[in-house]
mmCIF file of C-alpha atoms in Angstrom:
data_model
loop_
_atom_site.group_PDB
_atom_site.id
_atom_site.type_symbol
_atom_site.label_atom_id
_atom_site.label_comp_id
_atom_site.label_asym_id
_atom_site.label_seq_id
_atom_site.Cartn_x
_atom_site.Cartn_y
_atom_site.Cartn_z
ATOM 1 C CA MET S 1 -8.137 19.173 -18.339
ATOM 2 C CA ASN S 2 -7.372 16.543 -15.706
ATOM 3 C CA LYS S 3 -4.980 17.720 -13.126
ATOM 4 C CA VAL S 4 -4.791 16.997 -9.359
ATOM 5 C CA ILE S 5 -2.666 18.649 -6.760
ATOM 6 C CA LEU S 6 -2.801 17.131 -3.286
ATOM 7 C CA MET S 7 -0.747 17.439 -0.113
ATOM 8 C CA GLY S 8 -1.115 14.816 2.738
ATOM 9 C CA ARG S 9 0.523 12.231 4.783
ATOM 10 C CA LEU S 10 0.894 8.592 3.780
ATOM 11 C CA THR S 11 -1.222 6.263 5.811
ATOM 12 C CA ARG S 12 1.167 3.193 5.334
ATOM 13 C CA ASP S 13 4.349 2.400 3.442
ATOM 14 C CA PRO S 14 3.964 2.200 -0.358
ATOM 15 C CA GLU S 15 3.272 -1.112 -1.822
ATOM 16 C CA VAL S 16 5.618 -1.603 -4.760
ATOM 17 C CA ARG S 17 5.421 -4.253 -7.395
ATOM 18 C CA TYR S 18 7.128 -4.844 -10.579
ATOM 19 C CA SER S 19 5.468 -5.680 -13.902
ATOM 20 C CA GLN S 20 6.614 -8.678 -15.772
ATOM 21 C CA GLY S 21 8.312 -8.958 -18.948
ATOM 22 C CA GLU S 22 11.570 -7.625 -20.649
ATOM 23 C CA GLN S 23 10.859 -4.015 -19.552
ATOM 24 C CA ALA S 24 9.937 -4.536 -15.746
ATOM 25 C CA THR S 25 8.306 -1.346 -14.598
ATOM 26 C CA ALA S 26 7.723 -0.427 -10.918
ATOM 27 C CA VAL S 27 4.337 0.275 -9.751
ATOM 28 C CA ALA S 28 3.756 1.849 -6.341
ATOM 29 C CA ARG S 29 0.342 2.158 -4.630
ATOM 30 C CA TYR S 30 -0.227 4.181 -1.429
ATOM 31 C CA THR S 31 -2.927 6.229 0.239
ATOM 32 C CA LEU S 32 -2.741 9.903 1.235
ATOM 33 C CA ALA S 33 -4.673 11.335 4.110
ATOM 34 C CA VAL S 34 -5.640 14.833 3.001
ATOM 35 C CA ASP S 35 -7.027 17.245 5.656
ATOM 36 C CA ARG S 36 -10.354 18.776 4.801
ATOM 37 C CA ARG S 37 -10.600 22.632 5.000
ATOM 38 C CA PHE S 38 -14.230 22.599 6.429
ATOM 39 C CA ARG S 39 -16.159 20.223 8.533
ATOM 40 C CA ARG S 40 -19.690 19.503 7.552
ATOM 41 C CA ASP S 41 -22.528 19.181 10.210
ATOM 42 C CA ASN S 42 -22.550 15.764 11.860
ATOM 43 C CA ASP S 43 -19.443 14.676 9.981
ATOM 44 C CA GLN S 44 -16.646 13.438 12.135
ATOM 45 C CA GLN S 45 -14.291 12.743 9.444
ATOM 46 C CA THR S 46 -11.618 15.485 8.985
ATOM 47 C CA ALA S 47 -9.505 13.983 6.262
ATOM 48 C CA ASP S 48 -10.099 12.144 2.910
ATOM 49 C CA PHE S 49 -8.132 8.999 2.068
ATOM 50 C CA ILE S 50 -7.132 9.140 -1.467
ATOM 51 C CA GLY S 51 -5.628 6.170 -3.415
ATOM 52 C CA CYS S 52 -2.560 7.007 -5.430
ATOM 53 C CA VAL S 53 -0.626 5.012 -8.043
ATOM 54 C CA ALA S 54 2.773 5.878 -9.560
ATOM 55 C CA PHE S 55 4.685 4.220 -12.304
ATOM 56 C CA GLY S 56 8.273 3.889 -13.397
ATOM 57 C CA ARG S 57 10.785 6.320 -11.865
ATOM 58 C CA THR S 58 8.106 7.957 -9.635
ATOM 59 C CA ALA S 59 7.214 4.490 -8.259
ATOM 60 C CA GLU S 60 10.866 3.809 -7.675
ATOM 61 C CA PHE S 61 11.221 7.045 -5.728
ATOM 62 C CA ALA S 62 8.212 6.079 -3.670
ATOM 63 C CA GLU S 63 9.832 2.763 -2.899
ATOM 64 C CA LYS S 64 13.050 4.278 -1.778
ATOM 65 C CA TYR S 65 12.101 7.537 0.154
ATOM 66 C CA LEU S 66 8.435 7.428 1.231
ATOM 67 C CA ARG S 67 7.345 6.004 4.499
ATOM 68 C CA LYS S 68 4.219 5.991 6.608
ATOM 69 C CA GLY S 69 3.535 9.467 8.061
ATOM 70 C CA ILE S 70 5.706 11.468 5.731
ATOM 71 C CA LYS S 71 3.994 14.639 4.306
ATOM 72 C CA ILE S 72 4.138 14.859 0.459
ATOM 73 C CA ALA S 73 2.855 17.054 -2.303
ATOM 74 C CA ILE S 74 1.801 15.425 -5.561
ATOM 75 C CA THR S 75 0.597 16.321 -8.950
ATOM 76 C CA GLY S 76 -1.187 13.984 -11.189
ATOM 77 C CA ARG S 77 -4.468 13.037 -12.841
ATOM 78 C CA ILE S 78 -7.683 11.213 -11.861
ATOM 79 C CA GLN S 79 -8.152 7.915 -13.416
ATOM 80 C CA THR S 80 -11.206 5.786 -13.156
ATOM 81 C CA GLY S 81 -11.571 2.076 -14.001
ATOM 82 C CA SER S 82 -13.511 -1.101 -13.208
ATOM 83 C CA TYR S 83 -13.036 -4.833 -12.816
ATOM 84 C CA THR S 84 -15.056 -7.843 -11.921
ATOM 85 C CA ASN S 85 -14.074 -9.398 -8.544
ATOM 86 C CA LYS S 86 -13.971 -13.212 -7.672
ATOM 87 C CA ASP S 87 -17.556 -13.074 -6.618
ATOM 88 C CA GLY S 88 -18.521 -11.735 -10.010
ATOM 89 C CA GLN S 89 -19.467 -8.301 -8.756
ATOM 90 C CA ARG S 90 -18.502 -5.197 -10.798
ATOM 91 C CA VAL S 91 -16.035 -3.062 -8.666
ATOM 92 C CA TYR S 92 -15.431 0.692 -9.720
ATOM 93 C CA THR S 93 -12.050 2.383 -8.920
ATOM 94 C CA THR S 94 -10.778 5.912 -8.739
ATOM 95 C CA ASP S 95 -7.047 6.648 -8.325
ATOM 96 C CA VAL S 96 -4.787 9.503 -8.777
ATOM 97 C CA VAL S 97 -1.972 8.628 -11.180
ATOM 98 C CA VAL S 98 1.081 10.578 -9.699
ATOM 99 C CA GLU S 99 3.187 12.349 -12.113
ATOM 100 C CA GLU S 100 5.267 14.350 -9.661
ATOM 101 C CA CYS S 101 5.988 13.853 -6.030
ATOM 102 C CA GLU S 102 8.023 15.981 -3.601
ATOM 103 C CA PHE S 103 8.443 16.336 0.115
ATOM 104 C CA ALA S 104 6.203 18.920 1.979
ATOM 105 C CA GLU S 105 8.112 19.326 5.089
ATOM 106 C CA SER S 106 11.623 18.784 6.270
ATOM 107 C CA LYS S 107 12.729 15.351 7.322
ATOM 108 C CA ASN S 108 12.726 16.258 11.040
ATOM 109 C CA ALA S 109 9.435 18.228 11.076
ATOM 110 C CA GLY S 110 7.292 15.350 11.052
ATOM 111 C CA SER S 111 9.039 13.483 13.873
ATOM 112 C CA GLY S 112 8.482 16.468 16.373
ATOM 113 C CA ASP S 113 12.128 16.736 17.278
ATOM 114 C CA ASN S 114 14.051 20.068 17.472
ATOM 115 C CA GLY S 115 15.353 20.160 13.799
ATOM 116 C CA GLY S 116 18.349 17.896 14.566
ATOM 117 C CA PHE S 117 19.508 19.925 17.619
ATOM 118 C CA THR S 118 19.368 19.105 21.150
ATOM 119 C CA PRO S 119 17.915 21.868 23.328
ATOM 120 C CA SER S 120 21.416 22.954 24.534
ATOM 121 C CA GLU S 121 22.787 23.051 20.997
ATOM 122 C CA ARG S 122 19.921 24.792 19.469
ATOM 123 C CA PRO S 123 20.908 28.262 18.100
ATOM 124 C CA MET S 124 19.204 31.038 20.000
ATOM 125 C CA PRO S 125 18.562 34.319 18.343
ATOM 126 C CA SER S 126 20.355 37.302 20.046
ATOM 127 C CA THR S 127 18.203 39.680 22.036
ATOM 128 C CA ALA S 128 16.493 42.406 19.821
ATOM 129 C CA ALA S 129 17.328 46.148 20.375
ATOM 130 C CA GLY S 130 14.607 48.451 21.445
ATOM 131 C CA ASP S 131 13.802 49.242 17.843
ATOM 132 C CA GLY S 132 12.743 45.538 16.983
ATOM 133 C CA PHE S 133 15.792 44.751 14.965
ATOM 134 C CA MET S 134 18.370 42.087 15.978
ATOM 135 C CA ASN S 135 21.831 43.251 17.076
ATOM 136 C CA ILE S 136 24.600 42.313 14.616
ATOM 137 C CA PRO S 137 27.996 41.551 16.178
ATOM 138 C CA ASP S 138 31.002 43.640 15.109
ATOM 139 C CA GLY S 139 33.289 42.024 12.577
ATOM 140 C CA ILE S 140 30.634 39.848 11.000
ATOM 141 C CA ASP S 141 31.218 41.351 7.560
ATOM 142 C CA GLU S 142 34.576 39.428 7.073
ATOM 143 C CA GLU S 143 32.723 36.128 7.381
ATOM 144 C CA LEU S 144 29.974 36.817 4.854
ATOM 145 C CA PRO S 145 30.755 34.928 1.531
ATOM 146 C CA PHE S 146 29.343 37.933 -0.480
ATOM 147 C CA ASN S 147 29.585 41.651 -0.550
#
């Protein structure tokens, strides 16, 4: 089984190209910075930078919605390959072929703001009663959309 699940932040905006021919297919390439769980001795690097490639609708999604710094979760598979560069040297590649992609945080969470509220507008929880439960105002039952 070849299955990969990653969560990280884009290091730059996706690079999107379209294949040539009658059925032009979108191809998106981007790099995810994935935090490491543990640090090894004498290793200053705290993240791995993993190359990802998406095709078709997944690539079009990347082109439309993904930007540098956005945190996403992807599932896919590892694909290896090789090619000969212009200097005649053999170059080996490893990429994650993205099959699914979704946002891993709210739109405002990564920007460090207050969830779309200015500090004066931000809803404040009511004070808790001595038993640790929040006081519920009288008459709230009429406003609830369910019973």
